[in-house]
XYZ file of C-alpha atoms in Angstrom:
353
model
C 95.150 72.913 111.717
C 93.376 71.324 108.723
C 89.807 70.138 109.340
C 89.962 66.173 109.743
C 87.342 64.678 107.151
C 83.231 64.134 108.247
C 84.115 60.663 109.410
C 85.974 61.579 112.506
C 85.471 64.338 113.042
C 82.191 62.048 114.047
C 84.207 60.555 117.200
C 82.466 60.776 120.223
C 83.974 62.582 123.412
C 86.147 61.188 126.126
C 84.647 60.986 129.042
C 87.747 60.131 131.521
C 90.603 62.664 131.448
C 94.443 62.831 133.928
C 95.160 65.467 135.241
C 98.971 65.810 136.147
C 99.227 68.575 139.590
C 102.988 68.232 139.398
C 106.257 66.876 138.354
C 107.606 66.822 141.993
C 107.022 63.051 143.940
C 109.376 61.847 146.670
C 109.606 58.812 145.577
C 112.876 57.721 143.225
C 110.900 54.447 141.302
C 113.907 52.647 139.540
C 111.339 51.891 136.673
C 109.436 55.283 136.456
C 107.684 55.638 132.638
C 108.215 59.084 132.632
C 110.234 60.717 129.449
C 112.194 62.817 131.388
C 112.797 60.627 134.099
C 111.989 60.952 137.404
C 111.412 63.616 139.215
C 114.745 64.866 141.383
C 113.800 64.450 145.768
C 114.136 68.057 146.213
C 110.556 68.552 145.710
C 110.839 72.544 145.469
C 112.416 72.496 142.684
C 109.716 72.864 140.051
C 106.647 74.499 141.637
C 107.283 77.583 139.819
C 106.144 75.325 136.306
C 102.883 74.402 138.179
C 99.696 75.855 137.725
C 97.974 77.234 141.215
C 94.102 76.715 142.628
C 92.574 78.082 140.178
C 94.447 77.441 136.898
C 94.178 73.925 137.239
C 89.826 74.684 138.589
C 89.921 76.691 135.568
C 90.949 74.073 133.025
C 88.037 71.070 134.331
C 85.948 73.971 134.273
C 86.790 74.677 130.564
C 86.634 70.979 130.210
C 83.746 70.445 130.928
C 82.153 73.093 128.507
C 83.953 71.075 125.854
C 83.424 67.461 126.809
C 80.887 65.192 129.180
C 82.993 64.633 131.414
C 82.505 61.863 133.723
C 85.710 60.767 135.355
C 89.463 62.588 136.576
C 91.862 61.168 137.585
C 94.532 63.662 139.965
C 97.720 62.129 139.477
C 101.874 63.477 139.399
C 104.310 62.959 139.803
C 103.233 62.593 143.283
C 99.419 64.662 143.850
C 99.600 65.022 147.206
C 102.533 66.977 147.386
C 100.179 69.080 146.175
C 98.260 71.577 149.671
C 95.836 72.745 146.900
C 94.064 68.885 146.547
C 91.595 68.763 149.039
C 90.159 72.565 146.721
C 91.016 70.616 143.819
C 89.285 67.859 144.302
C 85.940 69.311 146.234
C 85.898 71.215 142.481
C 85.580 67.701 140.972
C 83.284 66.143 143.474
C 81.325 69.150 143.044
C 80.270 69.163 139.475
C 79.729 66.074 139.938
C 82.736 63.630 138.882
C 84.035 61.348 140.016
C 86.918 61.269 141.451
C 90.048 58.777 141.653
C 93.403 60.106 143.575
C 96.779 57.730 142.132
C 99.620 58.427 144.106
C 102.710 56.240 145.552
C 100.502 55.923 149.266
C 103.015 57.443 151.195
C 101.847 60.915 152.322
C 98.459 59.867 152.979
C 98.411 60.102 156.782
C 95.205 59.453 158.043
C 94.984 63.689 159.092
C 95.138 64.472 155.530
C 93.090 61.803 155.122
C 90.500 62.800 156.544
C 90.900 66.595 154.558
C 90.274 64.253 151.692
C 87.847 62.247 151.993
C 86.591 59.051 151.408
C 83.786 60.018 147.788
C 87.167 58.928 145.650
C 89.177 56.291 144.953
C 93.034 55.681 145.756
C 94.709 54.177 143.881
C 98.250 53.503 145.953
C 101.220 51.776 144.554
C 102.505 48.187 147.043
C 105.196 47.076 144.964
C 105.612 43.971 147.326
C 105.186 42.097 150.378
C 108.335 42.537 151.217
C 109.128 45.438 152.750
C 113.211 46.013 150.602
C 111.837 44.615 147.550
C 109.141 47.539 147.639
C 112.029 50.402 149.163
C 114.047 49.330 146.180
C 111.507 49.906 143.769
C 110.987 52.504 144.886
C 114.145 54.089 145.942
C 113.005 55.756 149.252
C 113.783 53.572 152.420
C 110.811 53.598 154.965
C 108.426 53.815 151.860
C 106.806 50.427 152.650
C 105.903 51.443 156.165
C 103.879 54.145 155.633
C 102.216 52.876 152.239
C 100.566 49.775 154.621
C 99.634 53.148 157.029
C 98.108 54.232 153.901
C 96.123 51.255 152.892
C 95.124 50.766 156.649
C 93.742 54.187 157.181
C 91.727 54.078 154.316
C 90.368 51.226 155.233
C 89.453 52.389 158.648
C 87.791 55.494 157.114
C 85.855 52.695 154.751
C 87.143 54.172 151.290
C 87.307 52.457 148.633
C 91.623 50.860 147.927
C 92.750 50.287 144.294
C 96.221 48.793 145.558
C 98.211 48.974 142.256
C 101.878 46.181 140.910
C 104.007 47.286 138.854
C 105.849 44.375 137.993
C 109.427 43.776 137.012
C 111.366 41.746 137.135
C 112.648 42.581 140.821
C 109.315 41.491 142.269
C 106.968 39.605 139.778
C 107.455 36.594 142.245
C 105.937 38.364 144.725
C 102.358 39.048 142.774
C 100.226 36.323 145.204
C 101.559 37.622 148.305
C 101.419 41.101 147.400
C 97.525 40.993 146.314
C 96.960 39.053 149.298
C 98.720 41.696 151.486
C 96.660 44.474 150.025
C 93.294 42.054 150.187
C 93.985 42.059 153.662
C 94.501 46.373 154.320
C 91.089 46.807 151.934
C 91.618 47.151 148.551
C 88.858 46.158 146.735
C 90.256 45.771 143.558
C 93.705 45.438 141.786
C 95.351 46.663 138.729
C 98.412 45.307 137.470
C 101.248 46.803 135.453
C 103.647 45.322 133.998
C 106.851 47.729 132.848
C 105.779 50.205 130.853
C 108.584 51.480 128.884
C 109.688 55.145 127.508
C 112.849 57.312 126.862
C 114.139 57.086 129.920
C 114.215 54.002 131.643
C 114.806 51.800 128.020
C 118.255 51.788 129.694
C 116.351 49.594 132.644
C 114.893 46.907 130.796
C 117.625 44.739 130.624
C 117.834 44.293 134.722
C 114.198 45.458 135.110
C 111.474 44.528 132.177
C 109.492 41.349 133.199
C 110.072 38.061 130.923
C 106.986 36.899 128.663
C 107.648 33.412 131.239
C 107.329 35.803 134.599
C 104.463 37.675 133.232
C 102.682 34.644 132.479
C 102.303 33.208 135.419
C 101.593 36.286 137.288
C 98.121 35.997 135.044
C 97.898 32.368 136.298
C 98.913 33.494 139.666
C 96.209 36.207 139.395
C 93.066 34.257 137.596
C 93.361 32.196 140.132
C 93.133 34.638 143.483
C 90.467 37.353 141.211
C 87.942 34.045 141.393
C 88.635 33.092 145.391
C 88.116 36.441 146.270
C 85.867 37.709 143.850
C 89.053 40.491 143.409
C 88.593 42.551 140.603
C 92.321 42.152 137.995
C 93.291 44.505 135.688
C 96.311 44.441 132.870
C 95.998 48.301 132.710
C 98.991 49.044 130.736
C 99.146 46.803 126.887
C 100.376 42.692 127.170
C 100.162 42.710 123.703
C 98.849 39.274 122.546
C 101.983 37.962 120.195
C 103.663 37.832 122.779
C 101.439 36.446 126.250
C 97.155 34.689 124.522
C 95.017 37.200 126.730
C 92.259 35.599 126.232
C 92.618 32.229 127.969
C 92.425 34.723 130.703
C 88.537 34.895 131.789
C 88.579 36.694 135.337
C 91.089 39.471 134.419
C 89.979 42.670 132.717
C 92.540 43.912 129.683
C 94.257 47.512 128.870
C 94.263 48.716 125.125
C 95.167 50.975 123.682
C 92.167 53.737 123.151
C 93.495 55.024 120.024
C 92.609 58.924 121.355
C 88.831 57.763 121.077
C 85.945 57.769 123.182
C 88.032 55.415 125.753
C 90.710 58.203 126.139
C 92.097 59.287 128.936
C 93.980 63.090 127.602
C 96.888 63.891 130.454
C 97.019 67.372 131.231
C 99.884 68.316 132.633
C 101.210 70.897 135.479
C 101.458 73.712 133.020
C 97.953 73.245 130.812
C 99.595 71.155 128.206
C 97.282 68.825 126.105
C 98.845 65.035 125.699
C 96.893 61.860 124.662
C 97.453 60.145 127.073
C 99.909 60.082 130.459
C 102.540 57.809 128.626
C 102.914 59.754 125.903
C 105.423 62.488 125.428
C 103.651 64.508 123.341
C 102.103 68.363 123.899
C 98.919 68.355 121.452
C 98.508 71.826 122.894
C 97.576 74.368 126.532
C 93.824 74.692 128.003
C 95.271 77.573 128.783
C 94.466 78.998 125.462
C 93.332 76.339 123.173
C 90.161 73.986 123.229
C 90.510 70.198 123.804
C 87.575 70.359 120.913
C 89.929 71.791 118.698
C 92.818 69.461 119.484
C 90.632 65.923 119.763
C 88.763 66.792 115.678
C 91.756 68.294 113.951
C 95.186 68.325 115.421
C 96.567 66.049 112.622
C 98.988 63.898 115.400
C 95.325 62.102 116.768
C 94.417 61.106 113.858
C 98.006 60.063 113.111
C 97.818 57.964 116.302
C 94.717 56.832 115.553
C 95.471 55.728 111.831
C 99.621 54.697 112.403
C 99.945 50.645 112.422
C 103.826 49.253 113.196
C 104.851 48.236 110.756
C 106.290 44.402 112.672
C 101.844 44.441 112.965
C 101.333 43.749 109.213
C 101.572 39.937 108.656
C 99.610 39.631 112.313
C 96.895 37.565 112.681
C 93.639 39.806 112.439
C 92.017 38.938 115.297
C 95.409 40.091 117.545
C 95.388 42.808 115.398
C 91.923 43.485 116.784
C 92.363 42.502 120.657
C 95.414 44.479 120.622
C 95.202 47.887 118.004
C 98.600 47.532 117.570
C 100.065 47.510 121.234
C 101.450 50.354 123.543
C 102.202 53.903 120.665
C 103.652 56.347 123.200
C 105.935 53.510 124.853
C 106.959 52.854 120.763
C 107.149 56.798 119.841
C 109.231 57.725 122.914
C 111.670 54.761 122.138
C 112.067 54.994 118.553
C 111.124 58.090 117.837
C 107.618 56.793 115.721
C 104.615 55.421 116.054
C 105.713 53.048 113.296
C 107.628 50.872 115.677
C 105.689 48.384 117.586
C 105.739 48.340 121.656
C 109.410 47.428 122.670
C 108.147 45.236 125.128
C 107.347 43.308 122.259
C 110.488 43.447 120.783
C 112.849 42.880 123.614
C 110.556 39.583 124.630
C 110.558 38.046 121.039
C 113.920 38.859 120.675
C 114.584 37.116 124.421
C 112.395 34.011 123.522
């Protein structure tokens, strides 16, 4: 790798990381954004490709030696399929790092929760207040009942719970009642994610991708609910302001692509491979042999990711351009094979309009 210019080398290192402990999943979500699609429900099919407990903790220790790690999110697949999750979580917490478990919630029984403790934030997906809608989107009968039980378990244990709502055409009308159900079950915050498109689920866009009008109605409802219940609401999947003017919403925090900078959440997969974020499919190296700092400062793709702008954004309002930073480049690359195209959500929304 060629060394980057000094001004690029002076970027602060990121503080937050995502570690995908497994690609296995016991759900089969219709909207799954993984580039390879949802995992087979034969949950043992790729266990052999995962790093063992020591392999995971060695990578965490290496990250801590190279970066000012403050937060680690443990995800998958479904991280609760890892039997060693308590040991991995304990290792993180003993280093003084805050931990998040991103889970579909179906395996978070009271016994499992007791083994993990409450010094962790649980992000649990709740797709609808209606059992049949949640189960249809999750691809598994009985998922809703297990999720509701899991959220009640966290509340009873006085743990920290954030509900995650993934908006699609099938459930967008349910956002208000689902949010109120989440509050009743003990959620202290809501993460609103419009469906993000990738190489696999782009084929489901006509059936599942919510329209701009649906998302606008959701944001209007969440703005009111956030104020009424004093509930923090974050939209972590980019909602580009050329599609919906997000500036009018004062109660909702909108997330934008951090462009491989200090606010990024570089992602490590179950084999130790490093990607720029959890939506990108591009492998930059492997922490079993590569240094994270070398990848961060010297990998040409990292520089390209930061500096490449979608051609469709060239004539954009400078104020909007400064807000969204080009939208979700990882989604564009998965769907179109290049960073130089705009997020397909923008293209599809404008075509519909």
